[in-house]
């Protein structure tokens, strides 16, 4: 019975063309469920790959995007009382932070698979552009509802920005991935660990007060967008 099943599966593979694909000379790892080509191992990188503008620019863009993600949430979430004094009072003030979580949850449902199909490049460009819009809306907001709308965009952007772990895996060999993932995470350490302290210090020592959080995000997200446009190393399609 098992032999008959194997014969049927093999015939299906031949008819579908899968059998021909897995016999490619470049396949180095193969079993019954998948085949991995040599180029996927990252052992034949171009000369000076690690110092190329494309690689450096893309990694820098991922770092700026990761930082922007924390700026969109951590700093405003620790300034809600002051925001409510300026634009409120409003019973919806808690939604300024909850809106980010809502946007993040929705974004995670679509980012992974859709970027697998259509490619990472434009997802990261558009995602960081949404973070830029979040910063603009927060910087000019006249009421709490505007901030809520902006933070929904920030959450959608965050789903893309946090996905740098997937993106960097397409740029470096498997054995180097843990180091690069840690490095990009570390780029946002100051805001992830000391965000509340930084937020309060900025509020107390700047003329713009809590709005400075959003202005900083405009600069950081804007830099990420520019770097992705100019240096992105991802394939435009998959």
mmCIF file of C-alpha atoms in Angstrom:
data_model
loop_
_atom_site.group_PDB
_atom_site.id
_atom_site.type_symbol
_atom_site.label_atom_id
_atom_site.label_comp_id
_atom_site.label_asym_id
_atom_site.label_seq_id
_atom_site.Cartn_x
_atom_site.Cartn_y
_atom_site.Cartn_z
ATOM 1 C CA UNK A 1 0.000 0.000 0.000
ATOM 2 C CA UNK A 2 2.776 2.459 0.945
ATOM 3 C CA UNK A 3 4.685 1.650 -2.225
ATOM 4 C CA UNK A 4 1.598 2.389 -4.286
ATOM 5 C CA UNK A 5 1.166 5.732 -2.518
ATOM 6 C CA UNK A 6 4.806 6.630 -3.190
ATOM 7 C CA UNK A 7 4.360 5.754 -6.844
ATOM 8 C CA UNK A 8 1.256 7.945 -7.093
ATOM 9 C CA UNK A 9 3.005 10.872 -5.363
ATOM 10 C CA UNK A 10 6.031 10.494 -7.644
ATOM 11 C CA UNK A 11 3.792 10.501 -10.724
ATOM 12 C CA UNK A 12 2.037 13.638 -9.441
ATOM 13 C CA UNK A 13 5.430 15.298 -8.925
ATOM 14 C CA UNK A 14 6.512 14.466 -12.461
ATOM 15 C CA UNK A 15 3.278 15.761 -13.970
ATOM 16 C CA UNK A 16 3.446 19.004 -11.978
ATOM 17 C CA UNK A 17 7.069 19.656 -12.832
ATOM 18 C CA UNK A 18 8.162 19.524 -9.190
ATOM 19 C CA UNK A 19 10.314 16.458 -9.813
ATOM 20 C CA UNK A 20 12.275 18.317 -12.459
ATOM 21 C CA UNK A 21 12.805 21.287 -10.171
ATOM 22 C CA UNK A 22 14.226 19.315 -7.269
ATOM 23 C CA UNK A 23 16.725 17.606 -9.561
ATOM 24 C CA UNK A 24 18.384 20.919 -10.303
ATOM 25 C CA UNK A 25 22.162 20.691 -10.042
ATOM 26 C CA UNK A 26 22.187 23.650 -7.619
ATOM 27 C CA UNK A 27 20.089 21.803 -5.013
ATOM 28 C CA UNK A 28 22.282 20.953 -2.020
ATOM 29 C CA UNK A 29 19.713 19.827 0.560
ATOM 30 C CA UNK A 30 16.707 17.763 -0.423
ATOM 31 C CA UNK A 31 14.110 15.531 1.182
ATOM 32 C CA UNK A 32 10.517 14.502 0.551
ATOM 33 C CA UNK A 33 9.060 17.883 1.484
ATOM 34 C CA UNK A 34 11.515 20.554 0.322
ATOM 35 C CA UNK A 35 14.621 21.276 -1.719
ATOM 36 C CA UNK A 36 17.144 24.016 -0.912
ATOM 37 C CA UNK A 37 19.346 25.562 -3.565
ATOM 38 C CA UNK A 38 22.963 26.483 -2.984
ATOM 39 C CA UNK A 39 22.283 30.231 -3.303
ATOM 40 C CA UNK A 40 19.892 30.077 -0.322
ATOM 41 C CA UNK A 41 22.761 29.083 1.998
ATOM 42 C CA UNK A 42 24.560 32.390 1.474
ATOM 43 C CA UNK A 43 27.921 30.751 0.880
ATOM 44 C CA UNK A 44 28.606 32.482 -2.447
ATOM 45 C CA UNK A 45 28.146 36.156 -1.602
ATOM 46 C CA UNK A 46 29.454 38.754 -4.081
ATOM 47 C CA UNK A 47 32.859 40.355 -3.395
ATOM 48 C CA UNK A 48 32.748 43.164 -0.781
ATOM 49 C CA UNK A 49 29.120 42.289 -0.042
ATOM 50 C CA UNK A 50 29.400 43.243 3.644
ATOM 51 C CA UNK A 51 30.755 46.706 2.735
ATOM 52 C CA UNK A 52 28.425 47.384 -0.186
ATOM 53 C CA UNK A 53 26.198 50.495 0.001
ATOM 54 C CA UNK A 54 23.127 48.343 -0.627
ATOM 55 C CA UNK A 55 23.740 46.062 2.334
ATOM 56 C CA UNK A 56 24.831 48.805 4.737
ATOM 57 C CA UNK A 57 21.982 51.082 3.671
ATOM 58 C CA UNK A 58 19.367 48.363 4.063
ATOM 59 C CA UNK A 59 20.592 47.353 7.522
ATOM 60 C CA UNK A 60 20.628 51.010 8.583
ATOM 61 C CA UNK A 61 17.056 51.377 7.293
ATOM 62 C CA UNK A 62 15.972 48.346 9.331
ATOM 63 C CA UNK A 63 17.567 49.924 12.421
ATOM 64 C CA UNK A 64 15.817 53.261 11.887
ATOM 65 C CA UNK A 65 12.524 51.440 11.333
ATOM 66 C CA UNK A 66 12.967 49.467 14.544
ATOM 67 C CA UNK A 67 13.695 52.663 16.480
ATOM 68 C CA UNK A 68 10.654 54.348 14.923
ATOM 69 C CA UNK A 69 8.468 51.512 16.151
ATOM 70 C CA UNK A 70 9.371 52.281 19.774
ATOM 71 C CA UNK A 71 9.014 56.011 19.202
ATOM 72 C CA UNK A 72 5.476 55.455 17.902
ATOM 73 C CA UNK A 73 4.375 53.714 21.079
ATOM 74 C CA UNK A 74 6.640 53.855 24.121
ATOM 75 C CA UNK A 75 7.160 57.618 24.325
ATOM 76 C CA UNK A 76 3.546 58.733 23.682
ATOM 77 C CA UNK A 77 2.206 55.996 25.996
ATOM 78 C CA UNK A 78 4.250 57.511 28.826
ATOM 79 C CA UNK A 79 2.950 61.022 28.171
ATOM 80 C CA UNK A 80 -0.784 60.351 28.169
ATOM 81 C CA UNK A 81 -1.560 62.442 31.250
ATOM 82 C CA UNK A 82 0.130 65.503 29.771
ATOM 83 C CA UNK A 83 -1.449 64.900 26.370
ATOM 84 C CA UNK A 84 -4.871 64.734 27.995
ATOM 85 C CA UNK A 85 -4.244 68.028 29.806
ATOM 86 C CA UNK A 86 -3.373 69.717 26.510
ATOM 87 C CA UNK A 87 -5.955 68.236 24.134
ATOM 88 C CA UNK A 88 -8.602 66.942 26.542
ATOM 89 C CA UNK A 89 -9.848 66.082 28.910
ATOM 90 C CA UNK A 90 -11.194 63.053 27.060
ATOM 91 C CA UNK A 91 -12.495 59.677 28.185
ATOM 92 C CA UNK A 92 -10.842 58.180 25.095
ATOM 93 C CA UNK A 93 -7.286 59.036 26.112
ATOM 94 C CA UNK A 94 -6.439 55.387 26.811
ATOM 95 C CA UNK A 95 -7.168 54.628 23.162
ATOM 96 C CA UNK A 96 -4.088 56.584 22.150
ATOM 97 C CA UNK A 97 -1.995 53.612 23.231
ATOM 98 C CA UNK A 98 -4.615 50.917 22.604
ATOM 99 C CA UNK A 99 -4.967 52.049 18.994
ATOM 100 C CA UNK A 100 -1.339 51.151 18.373
ATOM 101 C CA UNK A 101 -1.907 47.617 19.691
ATOM 102 C CA UNK A 102 -5.011 47.277 17.504
ATOM 103 C CA UNK A 103 -3.132 48.386 14.393
ATOM 104 C CA UNK A 104 -0.252 46.058 15.237
ATOM 105 C CA UNK A 105 -2.580 43.063 15.587
ATOM 106 C CA UNK A 106 -4.247 43.729 12.249
ATOM 107 C CA UNK A 107 -0.932 44.402 10.520
ATOM 108 C CA UNK A 108 0.607 41.118 11.632
ATOM 109 C CA UNK A 109 -2.229 39.222 9.926
ATOM 110 C CA UNK A 110 -1.286 40.500 6.476
ATOM 111 C CA UNK A 111 2.356 41.559 6.445
ATOM 112 C CA UNK A 112 4.072 38.179 6.580
ATOM 113 C CA UNK A 113 2.281 36.255 3.874
ATOM 114 C CA UNK A 114 1.615 39.228 1.592
ATOM 115 C CA UNK A 115 5.269 40.262 1.624
ATOM 116 C CA UNK A 116 6.202 36.642 0.866
ATOM 117 C CA UNK A 117 4.109 36.874 -2.286
ATOM 118 C CA UNK A 118 4.816 40.428 -3.451
ATOM 119 C CA UNK A 119 8.284 41.028 -2.009
ATOM 120 C CA UNK A 120 9.585 42.882 1.049
ATOM 121 C CA UNK A 121 10.807 46.133 -0.485
ATOM 122 C CA UNK A 122 7.561 48.056 -0.933
ATOM 123 C CA UNK A 123 6.102 46.680 2.282
ATOM 124 C CA UNK A 124 9.003 48.172 4.240
ATOM 125 C CA UNK A 125 8.839 51.446 2.322
ATOM 126 C CA UNK A 126 5.086 51.815 2.815
ATOM 127 C CA UNK A 127 5.215 50.580 6.412
ATOM 128 C CA UNK A 128 7.762 53.187 7.422
ATOM 129 C CA UNK A 129 5.840 55.824 5.484
ATOM 130 C CA UNK A 130 2.827 55.020 7.684
ATOM 131 C CA UNK A 131 5.065 55.600 10.715
ATOM 132 C CA UNK A 132 6.011 58.961 9.195
ATOM 133 C CA UNK A 133 2.316 59.832 8.840
ATOM 134 C CA UNK A 134 1.773 58.767 12.460
ATOM 135 C CA UNK A 135 4.435 61.267 13.514
ATOM 136 C CA UNK A 136 2.918 64.054 11.426
ATOM 137 C CA UNK A 137 -0.584 63.463 12.785
ATOM 138 C CA UNK A 138 0.711 63.442 16.353
ATOM 139 C CA UNK A 139 2.791 66.572 15.863
ATOM 140 C CA UNK A 140 -0.137 68.648 14.562
ATOM 141 C CA UNK A 141 -3.032 67.000 16.431
ATOM 142 C CA UNK A 142 -5.708 69.301 17.801
ATOM 143 C CA UNK A 143 -7.740 66.605 19.545
ATOM 144 C CA UNK A 144 -7.454 63.125 21.013
ATOM 145 C CA UNK A 145 -9.241 61.428 18.105
ATOM 146 C CA UNK A 146 -6.529 62.591 15.710
ATOM 147 C CA UNK A 147 -3.890 61.008 17.929
ATOM 148 C CA UNK A 148 -5.887 57.772 18.022
ATOM 149 C CA UNK A 149 -6.053 57.705 14.227
ATOM 150 C CA UNK A 150 -2.342 58.396 13.986
ATOM 151 C CA UNK A 151 -1.485 55.606 16.393
ATOM 152 C CA UNK A 152 -3.541 53.114 14.385
ATOM 153 C CA UNK A 153 -1.226 53.943 11.483
ATOM 154 C CA UNK A 154 1.722 53.582 13.863
ATOM 155 C CA UNK A 155 0.549 50.092 14.809
ATOM 156 C CA UNK A 156 0.189 49.047 11.171
ATOM 157 C CA UNK A 157 3.677 50.412 10.557
ATOM 158 C CA UNK A 158 5.012 48.554 13.590
ATOM 159 C CA UNK A 159 3.918 45.211 12.143
ATOM 160 C CA UNK A 160 6.260 45.882 9.237
ATOM 161 C CA UNK A 161 9.075 47.397 11.283
ATOM 162 C CA UNK A 162 9.180 44.513 13.773
ATOM 163 C CA UNK A 163 9.448 42.103 10.847
ATOM 164 C CA UNK A 164 13.098 43.058 10.382
ATOM 165 C CA UNK A 165 13.914 39.589 11.755
ATOM 166 C CA UNK A 166 12.511 38.105 8.555
ATOM 167 C CA UNK A 167 14.144 40.722 6.364
ATOM 168 C CA UNK A 168 17.668 40.344 7.736
ATOM 169 C CA UNK A 169 17.398 36.586 7.269
ATOM 170 C CA UNK A 170 17.265 37.189 3.522
ATOM 171 C CA UNK A 171 20.423 39.295 3.588
ATOM 172 C CA UNK A 172 22.896 37.273 5.646
ATOM 173 C CA UNK A 173 23.900 33.585 5.837
ATOM 174 C CA UNK A 174 22.127 31.460 8.428
ATOM 175 C CA UNK A 175 25.142 31.234 10.750
ATOM 176 C CA UNK A 176 25.330 35.047 11.035
ATOM 177 C CA UNK A 177 21.623 35.730 11.546
ATOM 178 C CA UNK A 178 21.531 35.647 15.383
ATOM 179 C CA UNK A 179 24.283 38.284 15.569
ATOM 180 C CA UNK A 180 22.555 40.625 13.126
ATOM 181 C CA UNK A 181 19.141 40.210 14.744
ATOM 182 C CA UNK A 182 20.634 41.092 18.138
ATOM 183 C CA UNK A 183 22.443 44.063 16.594
ATOM 184 C CA UNK A 184 19.275 45.537 15.085
ATOM 185 C CA UNK A 185 17.371 44.959 18.322
ATOM 186 C CA UNK A 186 20.170 46.750 20.187
ATOM 187 C CA UNK A 187 19.762 49.827 17.971
ATOM 188 C CA UNK A 188 16.500 50.615 19.804
ATOM 189 C CA UNK A 189 17.766 49.684 23.262
ATOM 190 C CA UNK A 190 17.752 53.244 24.601
ATOM 191 C CA UNK A 191 14.057 53.754 23.774
ATOM 192 C CA UNK A 192 12.955 50.221 24.674
ATOM 193 C CA UNK A 193 14.668 50.293 28.082
ATOM 194 C CA UNK A 194 14.569 53.982 29.008
ATOM 195 C CA UNK A 195 11.595 55.208 26.961
ATOM 196 C CA UNK A 196 9.582 56.446 29.980
ATOM 197 C CA UNK A 197 12.566 58.378 31.347
ATOM 198 C CA UNK A 198 13.368 59.880 27.944
ATOM 199 C CA UNK A 199 9.724 60.856 27.390
ATOM 200 C CA UNK A 200 9.479 62.665 30.710
ATOM 201 C CA UNK A 201 12.835 64.401 30.180
ATOM 202 C CA UNK A 202 11.787 65.651 26.753
ATOM 203 C CA UNK A 203 8.475 66.920 28.091
ATOM 204 C CA UNK A 204 10.163 68.766 30.950
ATOM 205 C CA UNK A 205 13.058 70.270 29.010
ATOM 206 C CA UNK A 206 11.776 71.153 25.530
ATOM 207 C CA UNK A 207 9.497 73.894 24.273
ATOM 208 C CA UNK A 208 7.461 71.441 22.186
ATOM 209 C CA UNK A 209 6.659 69.271 25.210
ATOM 210 C CA UNK A 210 5.078 65.894 24.418
ATOM 211 C CA UNK A 211 4.887 66.727 20.706
ATOM 212 C CA UNK A 212 8.671 66.372 20.484
ATOM 213 C CA UNK A 213 8.124 62.599 20.633
ATOM 214 C CA UNK A 214 6.286 62.750 17.335
ATOM 215 C CA UNK A 215 8.756 65.146 15.729
ATOM 216 C CA UNK A 216 11.601 62.749 16.524
ATOM 217 C CA UNK A 217 9.583 59.941 14.960
ATOM 218 C CA UNK A 218 9.103 62.014 11.801
ATOM 219 C CA UNK A 219 12.864 62.333 11.435
ATOM 220 C CA UNK A 220 13.620 58.679 12.201
ATOM 221 C CA UNK A 221 10.832 57.174 10.069
ATOM 222 C CA UNK A 222 11.656 59.611 7.267
ATOM 223 C CA UNK A 223 15.273 58.466 7.315
ATOM 224 C CA UNK A 224 14.130 54.832 7.131
ATOM 225 C CA UNK A 225 11.953 55.562 4.088
ATOM 226 C CA UNK A 226 14.795 57.361 2.281
ATOM 227 C CA UNK A 227 17.277 54.570 2.989
ATOM 228 C CA UNK A 228 14.863 51.857 1.853
ATOM 229 C CA UNK A 229 14.161 53.717 -1.382
ATOM 230 C CA UNK A 230 17.829 54.325 -2.149
ATOM 231 C CA UNK A 231 19.562 51.190 -0.908
ATOM 232 C CA UNK A 232 17.032 48.397 -0.434
ATOM 233 C CA UNK A 233 18.648 45.008 -1.138
ATOM 234 C CA UNK A 234 15.489 42.904 -1.208
ATOM 235 C CA UNK A 235 14.133 41.426 -4.417
ATOM 236 C CA UNK A 236 11.292 43.551 -5.815
ATOM 237 C CA UNK A 237 9.272 40.387 -6.367
ATOM 238 C CA UNK A 238 9.359 36.805 -5.190
#
